[in-house]
CSV table of C-alpha atoms in Angstrom, one decimal:
chain,number,residue,atom,x,y,z
A,1,MET,CA,0.0,0.0,0.0
A,2,LYS,CA,2.8,2.4,0.9
A,3,THR,CA,4.5,1.4,-2.3
A,4,ALA,CA,1.4,2.3,-4.3
A,5,ASN,CA,1.1,5.6,-2.5
A,6,LYS,CA,4.7,6.5,-3.3
A,7,LEU,CA,4.2,5.6,-7.0
A,8,LEU,CA,1.1,7.7,-7.2
A,9,ALA,CA,2.9,10.7,-5.6
A,10,LEU,CA,5.8,10.3,-8.1
A,11,LEU,CA,3.5,10.3,-11.1
A,12,LEU,CA,1.7,13.4,-9.8
A,13,ALA,CA,5.0,15.2,-9.3
A,14,LEU,CA,6.1,14.3,-12.8
A,15,SER,CA,2.9,15.5,-14.4
A,16,MET,CA,3.3,18.8,-12.6
A,17,ILE,CA,6.8,19.2,-13.9
A,18,PHE,CA,5.7,18.6,-17.5
A,19,ALA,CA,2.8,21.0,-17.1
A,20,LEU,CA,5.1,23.7,-15.8
A,21,SER,CA,7.5,23.1,-18.7
A,22,ALA,CA,4.7,23.5,-21.3
A,23,CYS,CA,3.7,26.9,-19.7
A,24,GLY,CA,7.3,28.1,-20.2
A,25,GLY,CA,6.6,28.8,-24.0
A,26,SER,CA,9.8,27.5,-25.7
A,27,THR,CA,10.8,29.7,-28.7
A,28,SER,CA,10.9,26.6,-30.8
A,29,GLN,CA,7.3,25.8,-30.1
A,30,PRO,CA,5.1,26.3,-33.2
A,31,ALA,CA,2.4,28.8,-32.9
A,32,THR,CA,-1.2,27.5,-32.9
A,33,PRO,CA,-2.8,28.4,-36.2
A,34,ALA,CA,-5.7,30.7,-36.2
A,35,SER,CA,-9.1,29.2,-36.7
A,36,PRO,CA,-10.3,29.5,-40.4
A,37,ALA,CA,-13.6,30.9,-39.1
A,38,THR,CA,-11.8,33.7,-37.3
A,39,PRO,CA,-9.2,35.6,-39.3
A,40,ALA,CA,-6.0,36.3,-37.4
A,41,THR,CA,-5.6,39.8,-36.1
A,42,PRO,CA,-2.7,41.5,-37.9
A,43,ALA,CA,0.3,42.0,-35.8
A,44,THR,CA,1.1,45.6,-34.7
A,45,PRO,CA,4.2,46.8,-36.6
A,46,ALA,CA,7.2,47.0,-34.4
A,47,ALA,CA,8.5,50.4,-33.6
A,48,PRO,CA,11.7,51.4,-35.4
A,49,ALA,CA,14.8,50.2,-33.6
A,50,THR,CA,16.6,52.8,-31.6
A,51,PRO,CA,20.2,53.0,-32.7
A,52,ALA,CA,22.5,51.4,-30.1
A,53,ALA,CA,24.3,53.8,-27.9
A,54,PRO,CA,27.9,54.1,-28.8
A,55,ALA,CA,30.3,52.2,-26.6
A,56,ALA,CA,32.4,54.1,-24.2
A,57,GLY,CA,35.4,55.6,-26.0
A,58,GLU,CA,33.9,54.8,-29.4
A,59,ILE,CA,34.3,57.6,-32.0
A,60,VAL,CA,31.1,58.4,-33.8
A,61,ILE,CA,31.2,59.7,-37.4
A,62,ASN,CA,28.0,61.5,-38.4
A,63,PHE,CA,27.3,60.9,-42.1
A,64,PRO,CA,24.2,62.6,-43.6
A,65,SER,CA,23.9,60.8,-46.9
A,66,ILE,CA,21.8,60.9,-50.1
A,67,TRP,CA,23.2,57.5,-51.2
A,68,VAL,CA,20.2,55.8,-49.5
A,69,GLY,CA,16.7,54.7,-50.4
A,70,THR,CA,16.4,54.3,-54.2
A,71,ASP,CA,19.7,55.7,-55.1
A,72,SER,CA,21.7,53.3,-57.2
A,73,LYS,CA,24.6,53.3,-54.7
A,74,ALA,CA,22.4,52.7,-51.6
A,75,ALA,CA,22.5,48.9,-51.2
A,76,TYR,CA,26.3,48.6,-51.4
A,77,MET,CA,27.0,51.7,-49.3
A,78,ALA,CA,24.8,50.3,-46.6
A,79,GLU,CA,26.7,47.0,-46.8
A,80,LEU,CA,30.0,48.7,-46.8
A,81,ILE,CA,29.2,50.9,-43.7
A,82,GLU,CA,27.9,47.9,-41.8
A,83,LYS,CA,31.1,45.9,-42.6
A,84,PHE,CA,33.3,48.9,-41.6
A,85,ASN,CA,31.4,49.3,-38.3
A,86,ALA,CA,31.8,45.6,-37.6
A,87,GLU,CA,35.5,45.6,-38.2
A,88,ASN,CA,35.9,48.7,-36.0
A,89,ALA,CA,33.4,47.8,-33.3
A,90,GLY,CA,34.1,49.6,-30.0
A,91,SER,CA,36.4,52.1,-31.6
A,92,ILE,CA,34.7,53.8,-34.6
A,93,LYS,CA,31.1,53.9,-35.7
A,94,VAL,CA,29.7,55.5,-38.8
A,95,VAL,CA,26.1,56.7,-38.3
A,96,VAL,CA,24.2,57.4,-41.4
A,97,GLU,CA,21.6,60.2,-41.4
A,98,GLU,CA,19.4,59.2,-44.3
A,99,GLN,CA,17.9,61.8,-46.7
A,100,THR,CA,16.2,60.6,-49.8
A,101,ASP,CA,15.2,63.9,-51.3
A,102,TYR,CA,18.1,65.3,-53.3
A,103,GLN,CA,17.1,69.0,-53.0
A,104,ALA,CA,16.2,68.7,-49.4
A,105,TYR,CA,19.6,67.1,-48.8
A,106,ARG,CA,21.3,70.0,-50.6
A,107,ASP,CA,19.4,72.6,-48.6
A,108,LYS,CA,20.2,70.8,-45.3
A,109,ILE,CA,23.9,70.6,-46.0
A,110,ARG,CA,24.1,74.3,-47.1
A,111,THR,CA,22.2,75.4,-44.0
A,112,THR,CA,24.3,73.2,-41.7
A,113,ILE,CA,27.6,74.5,-43.1
A,114,THR,CA,26.5,78.1,-43.4
A,115,THR,CA,25.0,78.4,-39.9
A,116,GLY,CA,27.4,76.2,-38.1
A,117,SER,CA,30.1,73.6,-38.7
A,118,ALA,CA,30.3,71.0,-41.4
A,119,PRO,CA,29.1,67.5,-40.9
A,120,ASP,CA,31.8,64.9,-40.0
A,121,LEU,CA,31.3,63.6,-43.6
A,122,CYS,CA,29.0,64.6,-46.4
A,123,ILE,CA,28.4,64.4,-50.1
A,124,LEU,CA,28.4,67.4,-52.4
A,125,ASP,CA,27.7,67.9,-56.1
A,126,THR,CA,28.4,70.7,-58.5
A,127,THR,CA,25.3,72.6,-57.4
A,128,PHE,CA,27.5,73.7,-54.4
A,129,ASP,CA,30.1,76.4,-54.7
A,130,ILE,CA,33.0,73.9,-54.2
A,131,LYS,CA,35.7,76.6,-54.4
A,132,ALA,CA,34.0,78.6,-51.6
A,133,TYR,CA,33.5,75.5,-49.5
A,134,ALA,CA,37.2,74.5,-49.9
A,135,GLU,CA,38.3,78.0,-48.9
A,136,SER,CA,35.9,78.2,-45.9
A,137,GLY,CA,38.2,76.6,-43.4
A,138,LYS,CA,35.5,74.3,-42.2
A,139,PHE,CA,36.8,71.2,-44.1
A,140,MET,CA,39.6,68.8,-43.4
A,141,ASP,CA,42.8,69.2,-45.4
A,142,LEU,CA,43.2,65.8,-46.9
A,143,THR,CA,46.5,66.7,-48.7
A,144,PRO,CA,48.9,65.0,-46.2
A,145,TYR,CA,47.0,61.7,-46.4
A,146,LEU,CA,46.8,61.8,-50.2
A,147,GLN,CA,50.6,62.4,-50.3
A,148,GLN,CA,51.2,59.4,-48.2
A,149,GLY,CA,50.1,57.1,-51.0
A,150,TRP,CA,46.4,57.3,-50.9
A,151,GLY,CA,46.4,59.7,-53.8
A,152,ASN,CA,47.9,57.0,-56.0
A,153,ASP,CA,44.5,55.3,-56.0
A,154,PHE,CA,43.0,58.2,-58.0
A,155,ALA,CA,43.2,59.1,-61.7
A,156,GLU,CA,45.9,61.5,-62.7
A,157,GLY,CA,44.7,65.1,-62.3
A,158,THR,CA,41.7,64.3,-60.2
A,159,PHE,CA,42.4,67.0,-57.6
A,160,ASP,CA,43.8,69.7,-59.9
A,161,ALA,CA,40.7,71.7,-60.6
A,162,TRP,CA,39.5,71.5,-57.0
A,163,SER,CA,42.6,72.3,-55.0
A,164,VAL,CA,43.2,75.5,-53.2
A,165,ASP,CA,46.9,76.6,-53.1
A,166,GLY,CA,47.9,73.0,-53.6
A,167,HIS,CA,45.7,71.7,-50.8
A,168,THR,CA,42.7,69.3,-51.3
A,169,PHE,CA,39.8,69.9,-49.0
A,170,ILE,CA,37.0,68.5,-51.2
A,171,LEU,CA,37.6,65.0,-52.7
A,172,PRO,CA,36.2,64.3,-56.2
A,173,PHE,CA,34.7,60.8,-56.0
A,174,GLU,CA,31.9,59.8,-58.3
A,175,SER,CA,32.8,60.7,-61.9
A,176,ALA,CA,31.5,60.7,-65.4
A,177,VAL,CA,33.9,60.4,-68.3
A,178,PHE,CA,33.2,61.4,-71.9
A,179,THR,CA,34.8,59.3,-74.6
A,180,PRO,CA,33.5,58.5,-78.1
A,181,ILE,CA,31.7,55.3,-78.8
A,182,TYR,CA,31.4,54.3,-82.4
A,183,ASN,CA,29.4,51.8,-84.5
A,184,LYS,CA,31.9,49.4,-86.0
A,185,THR,CA,29.5,48.3,-88.7
A,186,ILE,CA,29.2,51.8,-90.1
A,187,LEU,CA,32.9,52.5,-90.0
A,188,THR,CA,33.5,49.2,-91.8
A,189,ALA,CA,31.0,50.1,-94.5
A,190,ALA,CA,33.0,53.3,-95.0
A,191,GLY,CA,36.2,51.4,-95.4
A,192,TRP,CA,37.6,52.0,-91.9
A,193,ASP,CA,38.8,49.3,-89.5
A,194,HIS,CA,39.9,51.6,-86.7
A,195,PHE,CA,38.9,54.8,-85.1
A,196,PRO,CA,41.0,57.9,-86.2
A,197,ALA,CA,43.9,58.7,-83.9
A,198,THR,CA,44.1,62.4,-85.0
A,199,TYR,CA,41.6,65.0,-85.9
A,200,ASP,CA,43.1,65.3,-89.4
A,201,GLU,CA,42.4,61.6,-89.8
A,202,PHE,CA,39.0,62.1,-88.2
A,203,PHE,CA,37.8,64.3,-91.0
A,204,GLN,CA,39.2,61.9,-93.6
A,205,MET,CA,37.0,59.3,-92.0
A,206,ALA,CA,34.1,61.7,-91.8
A,207,ALA,CA,34.2,62.3,-95.5
A,208,ASP,CA,34.2,58.5,-96.2
A,209,VAL,CA,31.3,57.9,-93.7
A,210,LYS,CA,29.2,60.6,-95.3
A,211,ALA,CA,30.0,59.3,-98.8
A,212,ALA,CA,28.7,55.9,-97.6
A,213,GLY,CA,25.4,57.5,-96.7
A,214,TYR,CA,25.7,57.9,-92.9
A,215,ASN,CA,26.0,60.7,-90.5
A,216,VAL,CA,29.3,60.9,-88.7
A,217,MET,CA,28.2,62.2,-85.2
A,218,GLY,CA,25.2,63.7,-83.4
A,219,GLN,CA,25.3,67.4,-82.8
A,220,MET,CA,22.6,69.6,-81.2
A,221,ALA,CA,22.2,73.3,-80.6
A,222,GLY,CA,18.7,72.9,-79.2
A,223,ASP,CA,17.9,72.7,-75.5
A,224,ASN,CA,21.3,72.8,-73.6
A,225,ALA,CA,23.3,71.9,-76.7
A,226,TRP,CA,24.7,69.0,-74.6
A,227,SER,CA,26.2,66.9,-77.4
A,228,SER,CA,27.9,69.9,-79.0
A,229,MET,CA,29.1,71.0,-75.6
A,230,LEU,CA,30.8,67.7,-75.1
A,231,TRP,CA,32.4,67.6,-78.5
A,232,TYR,CA,33.6,71.2,-78.0
A,233,SER,CA,35.1,70.1,-74.7
A,234,LEU,CA,37.0,67.2,-76.3
A,235,ILE,CA,38.4,69.5,-79.0
A,236,VAL,CA,39.4,72.1,-76.4
A,237,GLU,CA,41.2,69.4,-74.4
A,238,ALA,CA,43.0,68.0,-77.5
A,239,ILE,CA,44.2,71.5,-78.5
A,240,GLY,CA,44.8,73.2,-75.1
A,241,GLY,CA,45.7,70.3,-72.9
A,242,LYS,CA,45.7,70.0,-69.1
A,243,ASP,CA,46.0,73.7,-68.3
A,244,VAL,CA,43.7,75.1,-71.0
A,245,TYR,CA,41.3,76.6,-68.4
A,246,ALA,CA,44.1,78.4,-66.5
A,247,ASN,CA,43.5,81.8,-68.3
A,248,GLY,CA,39.8,81.4,-68.9
A,249,LEU,CA,38.5,81.9,-72.5
A,250,SER,CA,41.6,83.9,-73.5
A,251,ASP,CA,43.5,80.7,-74.4
A,252,PRO,CA,43.7,80.4,-78.3
A,253,ALA,CA,42.4,76.8,-78.0
A,254,PHE,CA,38.8,78.0,-77.6
A,255,VAL,CA,38.8,79.9,-80.9
A,256,GLN,CA,40.6,77.0,-82.7
A,257,ALA,CA,38.1,74.5,-81.2
A,258,ALA,CA,35.2,76.5,-82.5
A,259,THR,CA,36.6,76.1,-86.0
A,260,VAL,CA,36.6,72.3,-85.6
A,261,LEU,CA,33.2,72.2,-84.0
A,262,LYS,CA,31.7,74.3,-86.9
A,263,GLN,CA,33.3,71.9,-89.4
A,264,MET,CA,31.7,68.9,-87.6
A,265,TYR,CA,28.2,70.3,-88.3
A,266,ASP,CA,28.9,69.5,-92.0
A,267,TYR,CA,28.8,65.8,-91.0
A,268,THR,CA,25.9,65.6,-88.7
A,269,PHE,CA,22.2,64.9,-89.4
A,270,ASP,CA,19.9,67.6,-90.9
A,271,GLY,CA,18.3,70.0,-88.5
A,272,ALA,CA,21.0,69.7,-85.8
A,273,VAL,CA,20.9,73.4,-85.1
A,274,SER,CA,17.5,73.0,-83.5
A,275,ALA,CA,17.9,69.3,-82.4
A,276,THR,CA,17.7,68.0,-78.9
A,277,ALA,CA,19.2,65.0,-77.0
A,278,GLY,CA,16.3,62.8,-78.2
A,279,ASP,CA,17.3,63.5,-81.8
A,280,VAL,CA,20.9,62.6,-81.1
A,281,ASN,CA,20.0,59.5,-79.3
A,282,GLY,CA,17.5,58.4,-81.9
A,283,HIS,CA,19.9,58.7,-84.8
A,284,PHE,CA,22.5,56.5,-83.1
A,285,ILE,CA,20.0,53.9,-82.0
A,286,GLY,CA,18.6,54.0,-85.6
A,287,ARG,CA,22.1,53.0,-86.9
A,288,ASP,CA,22.4,56.0,-89.2
A,289,THR,CA,25.1,57.8,-87.2
A,290,ALA,CA,28.6,56.5,-86.6
A,291,ILE,CA,29.7,58.1,-83.4
A,292,TYR,CA,28.0,58.7,-80.1
A,293,LEU,CA,29.2,60.9,-77.2
A,294,ASN,CA,27.6,61.0,-73.8
A,295,GLY,CA,28.1,60.0,-70.2
A,296,PRO,CA,28.5,56.4,-68.9
A,297,TRP,CA,24.9,56.5,-67.6
A,298,TRP,CA,23.8,55.9,-71.1
A,299,ILE,CA,25.7,52.6,-71.6
A,300,ALA,CA,22.8,50.5,-70.4
A,301,ASN,CA,20.8,51.6,-73.4
A,302,PHE,CA,23.2,49.8,-75.7
A,303,TYR,CA,22.1,46.6,-74.1
A,304,LYS,CA,18.4,47.1,-74.2
A,305,GLU,CA,16.4,44.6,-76.2
A,306,ASP,CA,14.2,47.4,-77.4
A,307,ASN,CA,17.2,48.9,-79.2
A,308,ALA,CA,18.1,45.6,-80.9
A,309,VAL,CA,17.8,45.2,-84.7
A,310,ASP,CA,17.1,41.7,-86.0
A,311,GLY,CA,18.0,40.3,-82.6
A,312,LYS,CA,21.4,42.0,-82.5
A,313,LEU,CA,22.0,44.4,-79.6
A,314,LEU,CA,23.4,47.8,-80.3
A,315,ALA,CA,26.2,47.0,-77.9
A,316,ASP,CA,27.4,44.2,-80.2
A,317,GLU,CA,28.1,46.8,-82.9
A,318,CYS,CA,29.8,49.3,-80.6
A,319,GLU,CA,33.4,50.0,-79.7
A,320,VAL,CA,35.0,52.5,-77.3
A,321,ALA,CA,37.5,55.0,-78.6
A,322,VAL,CA,39.7,57.7,-77.1
A,323,ASN,CA,39.7,61.4,-78.0
A,324,PRO,CA,41.9,62.0,-81.2
A,325,SER,CA,45.0,64.1,-80.8
A,326,TYR,CA,45.3,67.5,-82.5
A,327,ALA,CA,48.3,68.4,-84.6
A,328,GLY,CA,50.4,70.7,-82.4
A,329,GLY,CA,48.0,70.3,-79.5
A,330,LYS,CA,48.8,69.6,-75.9
A,331,GLY,CA,46.1,67.1,-75.0
A,332,GLN,CA,47.6,63.8,-75.9
A,333,GLY,CA,46.3,61.1,-73.5
A,334,GLY,CA,43.9,63.5,-71.7
A,335,LEU,CA,40.3,62.8,-70.8
A,336,VAL,CA,37.2,65.0,-70.3
A,337,THR,CA,35.3,64.3,-67.1
A,338,THR,CA,32.8,65.8,-64.7
A,339,VAL,CA,32.2,65.3,-61.1
A,340,GLN,CA,28.9,63.7,-60.1
A,341,GLY,CA,29.7,63.6,-56.4
A,342,PHE,CA,32.4,64.9,-54.0
A,343,LEU,CA,33.2,63.7,-50.5
A,344,ALA,CA,34.0,66.3,-47.8
A,345,ALA,CA,34.9,65.9,-44.2
A,346,ALA,CA,34.7,68.5,-41.4
A,347,LYS,CA,37.9,69.9,-39.9
A,348,GLN,CA,38.4,68.1,-36.6
A,349,ASP,CA,40.0,69.4,-33.4
A,350,ASP,CA,40.5,65.9,-32.1
A,351,PRO,CA,43.3,64.1,-33.9
A,352,ASN,CA,41.8,60.7,-33.0
A,353,LYS,CA,38.5,61.6,-34.7
A,354,GLU,CA,40.4,63.0,-37.7
A,355,ALA,CA,42.2,59.7,-38.0
A,356,ALA,CA,39.0,57.8,-37.7
A,357,VAL,CA,37.3,59.9,-40.5
A,358,VAL,CA,40.3,59.4,-42.8
A,359,LYS,CA,40.3,55.7,-42.1
A,360,PHE,CA,36.7,55.4,-43.2
A,361,LEU,CA,37.3,57.6,-46.3
A,362,GLN,CA,40.2,55.4,-47.3
A,363,TYR,CA,38.0,52.3,-46.7
A,364,MET,CA,35.2,53.7,-48.9
A,365,THR,CA,37.6,54.7,-51.7
A,366,ASP,CA,39.6,51.4,-51.6
A,367,PRO,CA,39.8,50.2,-55.2
A,368,GLU,CA,38.3,46.8,-54.4
A,369,HIS,CA,35.3,48.4,-52.7
A,370,VAL,CA,34.9,50.9,-55.5
A,371,SER,CA,34.9,48.1,-58.0
A,372,GLU,CA,31.9,46.5,-56.2
A,373,LEU,CA,30.2,49.9,-55.8
A,374,ALA,CA,30.6,50.5,-59.6
A,375,LEU,CA,29.2,47.0,-60.4
A,376,SER,CA,26.1,47.4,-58.2
A,377,SER,CA,25.3,51.0,-59.1
A,378,GLY,CA,26.5,51.4,-62.7
A,379,ALA,CA,28.3,54.6,-61.6
A,380,MET,CA,31.9,55.5,-62.3
A,381,PHE,CA,34.6,56.9,-60.0
A,382,PHE,CA,37.8,58.8,-60.0
A,383,VAL,CA,39.4,55.9,-58.1
A,384,LYS,CA,41.5,53.6,-60.4
A,385,TYR,CA,39.8,50.3,-60.0
A,386,THR,CA,39.6,47.0,-61.9
A,387,PRO,CA,36.0,46.5,-63.1
A,388,SER,CA,34.3,43.3,-62.0
A,389,PRO,CA,34.1,40.7,-64.7
A,390,GLU,CA,30.3,40.9,-64.3
A,391,THR,CA,30.4,44.5,-65.6
A,392,SER,CA,29.3,45.1,-69.1
A,393,GLU,CA,32.0,45.0,-71.7
A,394,ILE,CA,31.5,48.6,-72.8
A,395,SER,CA,31.6,49.8,-69.2
A,396,GLN,CA,34.8,47.9,-68.7
A,397,LYS,CA,36.4,49.5,-71.7
A,398,VAL,CA,35.3,53.0,-70.7
A,399,THR,CA,36.8,52.4,-67.2
A,400,ALA,CA,40.0,51.3,-68.8
A,401,VAL,CA,40.2,54.5,-70.8
A,402,ALA,CA,39.7,56.4,-67.6
A,403,ASN,CA,42.4,54.5,-65.8
A,404,ASP,CA,44.8,55.0,-68.6
A,405,ALA,CA,44.3,58.8,-68.9
A,406,SER,CA,47.5,60.8,-68.4
A,407,PHE,CA,45.3,63.7,-67.1
A,408,THR,CA,41.7,64.8,-66.7
A,409,ILE,CA,39.9,68.1,-67.2
A,410,LEU,CA,36.3,69.1,-66.8
A,411,HIS,CA,33.9,69.6,-69.7
A,412,VAL,CA,33.5,73.3,-70.5
A,413,ASN,CA,30.2,73.7,-68.7
A,414,GLY,CA,31.8,72.4,-65.5
A,415,ALA,CA,34.9,74.7,-65.9
A,416,PHE,CA,33.1,78.0,-66.3
A,417,PRO,CA,30.3,79.8,-64.4
A,418,THR,CA,26.6,78.9,-65.1
A,419,ALA,CA,26.3,81.9,-67.5
A,420,PHE,CA,28.6,80.0,-69.9
A,421,SER,CA,26.3,76.9,-70.2
A,422,THR,CA,23.2,79.2,-70.4
A,423,GLU,CA,24.7,81.1,-73.4
A,424,PHE,CA,26.3,78.1,-75.1
A,425,PRO,CA,23.3,76.9,-77.2
A,426,ALA,CA,22.8,80.4,-78.7
A,427,ALA,CA,26.5,80.8,-79.4
A,428,VAL,CA,26.7,77.5,-81.2
A,429,SER,CA,23.6,78.3,-83.3
A,430,ALA,CA,25.1,81.7,-84.2
A,431,LEU,CA,28.4,80.1,-85.1
A,432,VAL,CA,26.9,77.3,-87.3
A,433,LEU,CA,24.5,79.7,-89.0
A,434,GLY,CA,27.3,82.1,-89.8
A,435,GLU,CA,26.0,85.0,-87.7
A,436,VAL,CA,29.3,85.2,-85.9
A,437,ASP,CA,32.8,83.9,-86.6
A,438,GLU,CA,34.9,81.7,-84.3
A,439,GLN,CA,36.1,84.7,-82.3
A,440,GLY,CA,32.6,86.1,-82.1
A,441,PHE,CA,31.4,82.7,-80.7
A,442,VAL,CA,34.0,82.9,-77.9
A,443,ASP,CA,33.1,86.6,-77.3
A,444,MET,CA,29.5,85.7,-76.8
A,445,LEU,CA,30.4,83.3,-74.1
A,446,GLN,CA,32.8,85.7,-72.4
A,447,THR,CA,30.2,88.5,-72.5
A,448,ALA,CA,27.7,86.3,-70.9
A,449,ILE,CA,30.1,85.5,-68.1
A,450,ASP,CA,31.0,89.1,-67.6
A,451,ASN,CA,27.4,90.3,-67.5
A,452,ALA,CA,26.6,87.7,-64.8
A,453,ALA,CA,29.5,88.6,-62.6
């Protein structure tokens, strides 16, 4: 009887233990499904996570950024920052302040810098007065770090146009390069198996292409005259070289280049004086124009099925060239570029924080990281990097041209005040229509700059 009582007590104790275990709610326990007759109540969305407080002694880098949200660089930048923070946990932490509206971002950065101090790190574009910002004394002098070898990662001449008395305060980062892309099929039909190496040879080729029934290149004086502006920039670079902007429009290269640009209008499509970018693009897509000139953002269009003919992609007919040299010119090996985005860092009183900011800048601009950023975004950069094998063939070739350049200069719109770009379409139209000569063309541009000053 005692044995039975003991056994009964033991069974009761075990059942209580199992019951208590079930009440504990193991995380691996599957949830009971809602009854089909009663729809489950939607869960209340979780509140946004509060950023973890920095560890004691951890240096925090504030980074208001536009490279978030739907920006093409957003995904990889987030990954890169997360990786940097993990590698430097407890010592450095980059905290991104997201801003997805481009103009709101610009306004915020301007206000922050104007009314107070610069952010630890920020992104600028050419809508900012880069020269004034560099001279403001609010940004870190990156020159000593660039001179220690970091500068070798960038294309030759990257900092020239943006330095102040030999010092670099604003770092050109995202770029666009402008190099001709030509239709091999059209050149072959005209008897050419290569792209001309000189402008003299260029016009020999132009005559043959025209005789074969094709346009040579797209020009436009309508809208912002973008295509003609780019061609003019390439010619100015070929003639005047690296320092062509040093004395403004007084350099003879600008008048000489106007002569070449006017001649090019003999080899473009009809109606180019009033044409727009849509016309230029359409003629190249339509395979009636041999040479195309635009920024790298347009490369994806060469691979679109919509632009294929008889199943053949436009990219399959295209090759990348370099700017021809000009007899007696100074621009051999040069490249025309513009800056899509700068990086700027606040001047720091704490040397440890300065070192931390520079460490992150060097991490972000590491060629391997930039290669991945370029692959994921389609953007190009002033850093010399090896394109990923997954990058399109045309993009790889354009990047190779950029890496091989002996120097870079801005396109003319980027090198001169806004009044220049505003007046340029009217000046080109007047030049082509014979209303002004080449010197008159340059005078129109100079007058516009002077009147706006």
